[in-house]
């Protein structure tokens, strides 16, 4: 084989591997400099001037329309407390307390980042009675549940996103200190 053919093959393989790994990194949805908090993850650089190209690509693909860090912080979960992938054929109990923001919401998405089911699509702290704000529960299940419920539409895999708006630290501190809800699998169909 001629030397130029070897170089051409090496360049093509390099481009394919590089492009493939870039696509995987963006589709995996990890937001820049990730911080894990139990099953939840957040990025320290989204919504900031230090936001990297990878984080911008993830935000563009996932449609987060990320607000500046001083206005909102985003946490995503694709696994439960035991590290198992969130399965839309199972039921989950999500319990939490006061979250680091003046207002918060939790939204369920399919694996491609689209809203799932026929609604409700989100639960916010406005739906939680004032006396339960310190300790609340949201049920996630393919079947309708009493109380605060998000439908999974029986998806093979789903993700949850918690958004906290107007964090008290204006988004300047390390989010690893934040207390986030637990996600416990109860039953599976």
PDB file of C-alpha atoms in Angstrom:
ATOM      1  CA  UNK A   1       0.000   0.000   0.000  1.00  0.00           C
ATOM      2  CA  UNK A   2       1.306   3.428  -0.901  1.00  0.00           C
ATOM      3  CA  UNK A   3       2.199   5.813   1.947  1.00  0.00           C
ATOM      4  CA  UNK A   4      -0.381   8.437   0.894  1.00  0.00           C
ATOM      5  CA  UNK A   5      -3.132   5.760   1.116  1.00  0.00           C
ATOM      6  CA  UNK A   6      -2.092   4.911   4.695  1.00  0.00           C
ATOM      7  CA  UNK A   7      -2.188   8.590   5.641  1.00  0.00           C
ATOM      8  CA  UNK A   8      -5.592   9.003   4.031  1.00  0.00           C
ATOM      9  CA  UNK A   9      -6.957   5.993   5.920  1.00  0.00           C
ATOM     10  CA  UNK A  10      -5.508   7.309   9.202  1.00  0.00           C
ATOM     11  CA  UNK A  11      -7.097  10.742   8.640  1.00  0.00           C
ATOM     12  CA  UNK A  12     -10.509   9.245   7.770  1.00  0.00           C
ATOM     13  CA  UNK A  13     -10.430   6.929  10.824  1.00  0.00           C
ATOM     14  CA  UNK A  14      -9.419   9.872  13.030  1.00  0.00           C
ATOM     15  CA  UNK A  15     -12.281  12.008  11.748  1.00  0.00           C
ATOM     16  CA  UNK A  16     -14.818   9.206  12.190  1.00  0.00           C
ATOM     17  CA  UNK A  17     -13.643   8.393  15.747  1.00  0.00           C
ATOM     18  CA  UNK A  18     -13.489  12.072  16.729  1.00  0.00           C
ATOM     19  CA  UNK A  19     -16.906  12.863  15.311  1.00  0.00           C
ATOM     20  CA  UNK A  20     -18.398   9.733  16.842  1.00  0.00           C
ATOM     21  CA  UNK A  21     -17.074  10.543  20.311  1.00  0.00           C
ATOM     22  CA  UNK A  22     -18.281  14.166  20.047  1.00  0.00           C
ATOM     23  CA  UNK A  23     -21.782  13.027  19.064  1.00  0.00           C
ATOM     24  CA  UNK A  24     -21.824  10.530  21.936  1.00  0.00           C
ATOM     25  CA  UNK A  25     -20.724  13.181  24.456  1.00  0.00           C
ATOM     26  CA  UNK A  26     -23.447  15.604  23.349  1.00  0.00           C
ATOM     27  CA  UNK A  27     -26.178  12.950  23.183  1.00  0.00           C
ATOM     28  CA  UNK A  28     -25.228  11.637  26.620  1.00  0.00           C
ATOM     29  CA  UNK A  29     -26.348  15.056  27.849  1.00  0.00           C
ATOM     30  CA  UNK A  30     -23.702  15.640  30.497  1.00  0.00           C
ATOM     31  CA  UNK A  31     -23.506  19.338  31.197  1.00  0.00           C
ATOM     32  CA  UNK A  32     -19.912  20.449  31.153  1.00  0.00           C
ATOM     33  CA  UNK A  33     -18.168  20.194  34.494  1.00  0.00           C
ATOM     34  CA  UNK A  34     -20.608  17.772  36.095  1.00  0.00           C
ATOM     35  CA  UNK A  35     -21.340  17.559  39.801  1.00  0.00           C
ATOM     36  CA  UNK A  36     -23.200  14.488  41.082  1.00  0.00           C
ATOM     37  CA  UNK A  37     -25.559  14.705  44.035  1.00  0.00           C
ATOM     38  CA  UNK A  38     -27.000  11.217  44.590  1.00  0.00           C
ATOM     39  CA  UNK A  39     -28.847  10.298  41.383  1.00  0.00           C
ATOM     40  CA  UNK A  40     -28.880  13.947  40.268  1.00  0.00           C
ATOM     41  CA  UNK A  41     -26.248  15.721  38.188  1.00  0.00           C
ATOM     42  CA  UNK A  42     -25.731  19.345  37.291  1.00  0.00           C
ATOM     43  CA  UNK A  43     -23.105  21.348  35.471  1.00  0.00           C
ATOM     44  CA  UNK A  44     -21.162  24.127  37.110  1.00  0.00           C
ATOM     45  CA  UNK A  45     -20.568  26.006  33.879  1.00  0.00           C
ATOM     46  CA  UNK A  46     -23.944  26.282  32.147  1.00  0.00           C
ATOM     47  CA  UNK A  47     -25.515  29.689  32.196  1.00  0.00           C
ATOM     48  CA  UNK A  48     -22.108  31.277  32.923  1.00  0.00           C
ATOM     49  CA  UNK A  49     -19.531  33.172  30.893  1.00  0.00           C
ATOM     50  CA  UNK A  50     -17.184  30.172  31.392  1.00  0.00           C
ATOM     51  CA  UNK A  51     -19.604  27.840  29.590  1.00  0.00           C
ATOM     52  CA  UNK A  52     -17.672  25.559  27.256  1.00  0.00           C
ATOM     53  CA  UNK A  53     -18.505  24.529  23.708  1.00  0.00           C
ATOM     54  CA  UNK A  54     -19.602  21.066  24.879  1.00  0.00           C
ATOM     55  CA  UNK A  55     -22.088  22.538  27.356  1.00  0.00           C
ATOM     56  CA  UNK A  56     -23.455  24.905  24.696  1.00  0.00           C
ATOM     57  CA  UNK A  57     -23.914  21.930  22.340  1.00  0.00           C
ATOM     58  CA  UNK A  58     -25.752  19.905  25.005  1.00  0.00           C
ATOM     59  CA  UNK A  59     -28.036  22.852  25.839  1.00  0.00           C
ATOM     60  CA  UNK A  60     -28.763  23.393  22.136  1.00  0.00           C
ATOM     61  CA  UNK A  61     -29.565  19.708  21.571  1.00  0.00           C
ATOM     62  CA  UNK A  62     -31.540  19.117  24.757  1.00  0.00           C
ATOM     63  CA  UNK A  63     -33.533  22.332  24.470  1.00  0.00           C
ATOM     64  CA  UNK A  64     -32.940  23.416  28.050  1.00  0.00           C
ATOM     65  CA  UNK A  65     -32.866  27.106  27.117  1.00  0.00           C
ATOM     66  CA  UNK A  66     -30.656  27.528  30.144  1.00  0.00           C
ATOM     67  CA  UNK A  67     -31.039  30.738  32.087  1.00  0.00           C
ATOM     68  CA  UNK A  68     -27.976  32.393  33.608  1.00  0.00           C
ATOM     69  CA  UNK A  69     -26.676  30.628  36.738  1.00  0.00           C
ATOM     70  CA  UNK A  70     -27.801  33.545  38.925  1.00  0.00           C
ATOM     71  CA  UNK A  71     -31.399  32.888  37.797  1.00  0.00           C
ATOM     72  CA  UNK A  72     -31.669  29.084  37.679  1.00  0.00           C
ATOM     73  CA  UNK A  73     -29.892  25.830  38.350  1.00  0.00           C
ATOM     74  CA  UNK A  74     -30.744  22.584  36.543  1.00  0.00           C
ATOM     75  CA  UNK A  75     -30.418  19.060  37.932  1.00  0.00           C
ATOM     76  CA  UNK A  76     -31.063  15.917  35.889  1.00  0.00           C
ATOM     77  CA  UNK A  77     -31.512  12.292  36.919  1.00  0.00           C
ATOM     78  CA  UNK A  78     -31.516   9.259  34.655  1.00  0.00           C
ATOM     79  CA  UNK A  79     -31.068   6.721  37.477  1.00  0.00           C
ATOM     80  CA  UNK A  80     -32.720   6.057  40.833  1.00  0.00           C
ATOM     81  CA  UNK A  81     -31.041   6.088  44.263  1.00  0.00           C
ATOM     82  CA  UNK A  82     -29.796   2.519  43.654  1.00  0.00           C
ATOM     83  CA  UNK A  83     -28.167   3.517  40.349  1.00  0.00           C
ATOM     84  CA  UNK A  84     -30.728   1.707  38.158  1.00  0.00           C
ATOM     85  CA  UNK A  85     -31.848   3.366  34.948  1.00  0.00           C
ATOM     86  CA  UNK A  86     -35.252   5.096  35.292  1.00  0.00           C
ATOM     87  CA  UNK A  87     -37.761   2.746  33.645  1.00  0.00           C
ATOM     88  CA  UNK A  88     -41.183   4.051  32.589  1.00  0.00           C
ATOM     89  CA  UNK A  89     -42.774   0.671  33.291  1.00  0.00           C
ATOM     90  CA  UNK A  90     -41.933   1.081  36.992  1.00  0.00           C
ATOM     91  CA  UNK A  91     -43.356   3.302  39.729  1.00  0.00           C
ATOM     92  CA  UNK A  92     -41.155   5.659  41.738  1.00  0.00           C
ATOM     93  CA  UNK A  93     -41.574   7.699  44.917  1.00  0.00           C
ATOM     94  CA  UNK A  94     -39.649  10.960  44.859  1.00  0.00           C
ATOM     95  CA  UNK A  95     -39.378  12.649  48.229  1.00  0.00           C
ATOM     96  CA  UNK A  96     -37.730  15.905  49.035  1.00  0.00           C
ATOM     97  CA  UNK A  97     -37.848  19.059  51.070  1.00  0.00           C
ATOM     98  CA  UNK A  98     -36.958  22.681  50.554  1.00  0.00           C
ATOM     99  CA  UNK A  99     -34.877  23.071  47.400  1.00  0.00           C
ATOM    100  CA  UNK A 100     -32.221  25.757  46.829  1.00  0.00           C
ATOM    101  CA  UNK A 101     -34.354  28.383  45.108  1.00  0.00           C
ATOM    102  CA  UNK A 102     -37.397  30.582  45.517  1.00  0.00           C
ATOM    103  CA  UNK A 103     -39.382  28.375  43.135  1.00  0.00           C
ATOM    104  CA  UNK A 104     -38.804  24.934  41.655  1.00  0.00           C
ATOM    105  CA  UNK A 105     -40.297  22.505  39.154  1.00  0.00           C
ATOM    106  CA  UNK A 106     -39.763  18.841  38.235  1.00  0.00           C
ATOM    107  CA  UNK A 107     -40.358  17.680  34.651  1.00  0.00           C
ATOM    108  CA  UNK A 108     -40.299  14.194  33.095  1.00  0.00           C
ATOM    109  CA  UNK A 109     -38.703  13.726  29.661  1.00  0.00           C
ATOM    110  CA  UNK A 110     -38.226  10.762  27.341  1.00  0.00           C
ATOM    111  CA  UNK A 111     -34.689   9.654  26.440  1.00  0.00           C
ATOM    112  CA  UNK A 112     -34.535  12.207  23.596  1.00  0.00           C
ATOM    113  CA  UNK A 113     -35.396  15.136  25.862  1.00  0.00           C
ATOM    114  CA  UNK A 114     -39.056  15.505  24.815  1.00  0.00           C
ATOM    115  CA  UNK A 115     -42.039  15.781  27.137  1.00  0.00           C
ATOM    116  CA  UNK A 116     -43.580  12.375  27.755  1.00  0.00           C
ATOM    117  CA  UNK A 117     -47.193  11.222  28.009  1.00  0.00           C
ATOM    118  CA  UNK A 118     -50.367  13.267  27.915  1.00  0.00           C
ATOM    119  CA  UNK A 119     -49.596  15.364  30.984  1.00  0.00           C
ATOM    120  CA  UNK A 120     -49.264  16.596  33.546  1.00  0.00           C
ATOM    121  CA  UNK A 121     -45.760  17.333  32.339  1.00  0.00           C
ATOM    122  CA  UNK A 122     -44.396  19.056  35.414  1.00  0.00           C
ATOM    123  CA  UNK A 123     -44.923  19.486  39.147  1.00  0.00           C
ATOM    124  CA  UNK A 124     -43.828  22.663  40.891  1.00  0.00           C
ATOM    125  CA  UNK A 125     -43.658  23.808  44.473  1.00  0.00           C
ATOM    126  CA  UNK A 126     -46.836  25.832  43.824  1.00  0.00           C
ATOM    127  CA  UNK A 127     -48.707  22.481  43.673  1.00  0.00           C
ATOM    128  CA  UNK A 128     -47.412  21.476  47.124  1.00  0.00           C
ATOM    129  CA  UNK A 129     -49.491  22.743  50.058  1.00  0.00           C
ATOM    130  CA  UNK A 130     -47.612  25.223  52.265  1.00  0.00           C
ATOM    131  CA  UNK A 131     -47.657  22.828  55.231  1.00  0.00           C
ATOM    132  CA  UNK A 132     -45.918  20.136  53.106  1.00  0.00           C
ATOM    133  CA  UNK A 133     -43.183  22.325  51.579  1.00  0.00           C
ATOM    134  CA  UNK A 134     -40.634  20.968  54.071  1.00  0.00           C
ATOM    135  CA  UNK A 135     -41.371  17.334  53.131  1.00  0.00           C
ATOM    136  CA  UNK A 136     -43.166  16.481  49.885  1.00  0.00           C
ATOM    137  CA  UNK A 137     -43.723  13.449  47.642  1.00  0.00           C
ATOM    138  CA  UNK A 138     -44.204  13.134  43.888  1.00  0.00           C
ATOM    139  CA  UNK A 139     -45.239   9.788  42.419  1.00  0.00           C
ATOM    140  CA  UNK A 140     -43.925   8.833  38.995  1.00  0.00           C
ATOM    141  CA  UNK A 141     -45.758   5.948  37.386  1.00  0.00           C
ATOM    142  CA  UNK A 142     -47.333   4.705  34.145  1.00  0.00           C
ATOM    143  CA  UNK A 143     -50.738   4.551  35.936  1.00  0.00           C
ATOM    144  CA  UNK A 144     -52.560   7.572  37.337  1.00  0.00           C
ATOM    145  CA  UNK A 145     -51.808   8.103  41.035  1.00  0.00           C
ATOM    146  CA  UNK A 146     -53.556  10.254  43.654  1.00  0.00           C
ATOM    147  CA  UNK A 147     -51.791  13.453  44.648  1.00  0.00           C
ATOM    148  CA  UNK A 148     -48.775  14.819  42.847  1.00  0.00           C
ATOM    149  CA  UNK A 149     -48.142  12.505  39.893  1.00  0.00           C
ATOM    150  CA  UNK A 150     -46.069  12.533  36.709  1.00  0.00           C
ATOM    151  CA  UNK A 151     -46.932   9.958  34.012  1.00  0.00           C
ATOM    152  CA  UNK A 152     -44.154   7.907  32.405  1.00  0.00           C
ATOM    153  CA  UNK A 153     -46.289   6.778  29.445  1.00  0.00           C
ATOM    154  CA  UNK A 154     -44.676   3.342  29.878  1.00  0.00           C
ATOM    155  CA  UNK A 155     -41.397   4.512  28.306  1.00  0.00           C
ATOM    156  CA  UNK A 156     -38.453   2.146  28.396  1.00  0.00           C
ATOM    157  CA  UNK A 157     -36.280   4.973  29.763  1.00  0.00           C
ATOM    158  CA  UNK A 158     -37.012   8.473  31.054  1.00  0.00           C
ATOM    159  CA  UNK A 159     -35.208  11.325  32.761  1.00  0.00           C
ATOM    160  CA  UNK A 160     -36.225  13.858  35.384  1.00  0.00           C
ATOM    161  CA  UNK A 161     -35.138  17.489  35.482  1.00  0.00           C
ATOM    162  CA  UNK A 162     -35.465  19.691  38.548  1.00  0.00           C
ATOM    163  CA  UNK A 163     -35.131  23.403  37.960  1.00  0.00           C
ATOM    164  CA  UNK A 164     -34.590  25.757  40.864  1.00  0.00           C
ATOM    165  CA  UNK A 165     -35.192  29.410  40.116  1.00  0.00           C
ATOM    166  CA  UNK A 166     -33.472  32.351  41.828  1.00  0.00           C
ATOM    167  CA  UNK A 167     -30.986  30.350  43.909  1.00  0.00           C
ATOM    168  CA  UNK A 168     -30.135  32.136  47.168  1.00  0.00           C
ATOM    169  CA  UNK A 169     -26.407  32.089  46.311  1.00  0.00           C
ATOM    170  CA  UNK A 170     -27.020  33.627  42.859  1.00  0.00           C
ATOM    171  CA  UNK A 171     -25.505  30.453  41.383  1.00  0.00           C
ATOM    172  CA  UNK A 172     -22.017  31.189  42.746  1.00  0.00           C
ATOM    173  CA  UNK A 173     -21.447  28.319  45.175  1.00  0.00           C
ATOM    174  CA  UNK A 174     -20.693  24.673  44.502  1.00  0.00           C
ATOM    175  CA  UNK A 175     -24.001  22.864  43.812  1.00  0.00           C
ATOM    176  CA  UNK A 176     -22.627  19.663  45.437  1.00  0.00           C
ATOM    177  CA  UNK A 177     -23.848  21.097  48.767  1.00  0.00           C
ATOM    178  CA  UNK A 178     -27.474  21.155  47.611  1.00  0.00           C
ATOM    179  CA  UNK A 179     -29.990  18.739  49.144  1.00  0.00           C
ATOM    180  CA  UNK A 180     -31.984  17.096  46.351  1.00  0.00           C
ATOM    181  CA  UNK A 181     -34.918  14.639  46.351  1.00  0.00           C
ATOM    182  CA  UNK A 182     -34.489  10.902  46.676  1.00  0.00           C
ATOM    183  CA  UNK A 183     -35.750   8.671  43.859  1.00  0.00           C
ATOM    184  CA  UNK A 184     -36.918   5.231  45.058  1.00  0.00           C
ATOM    185  CA  UNK A 185     -38.242   2.513  42.779  1.00  0.00           C
ATOM    186  CA  UNK A 186     -41.351   0.875  44.244  1.00  0.00           C
ATOM    187  CA  UNK A 187     -42.810  -1.608  41.738  1.00  0.00           C
ATOM    188  CA  UNK A 188     -42.350  -2.644  38.139  1.00  0.00           C
ATOM    189  CA  UNK A 189     -44.885  -4.026  35.672  1.00  0.00           C
TER     190      UNK A 189
END
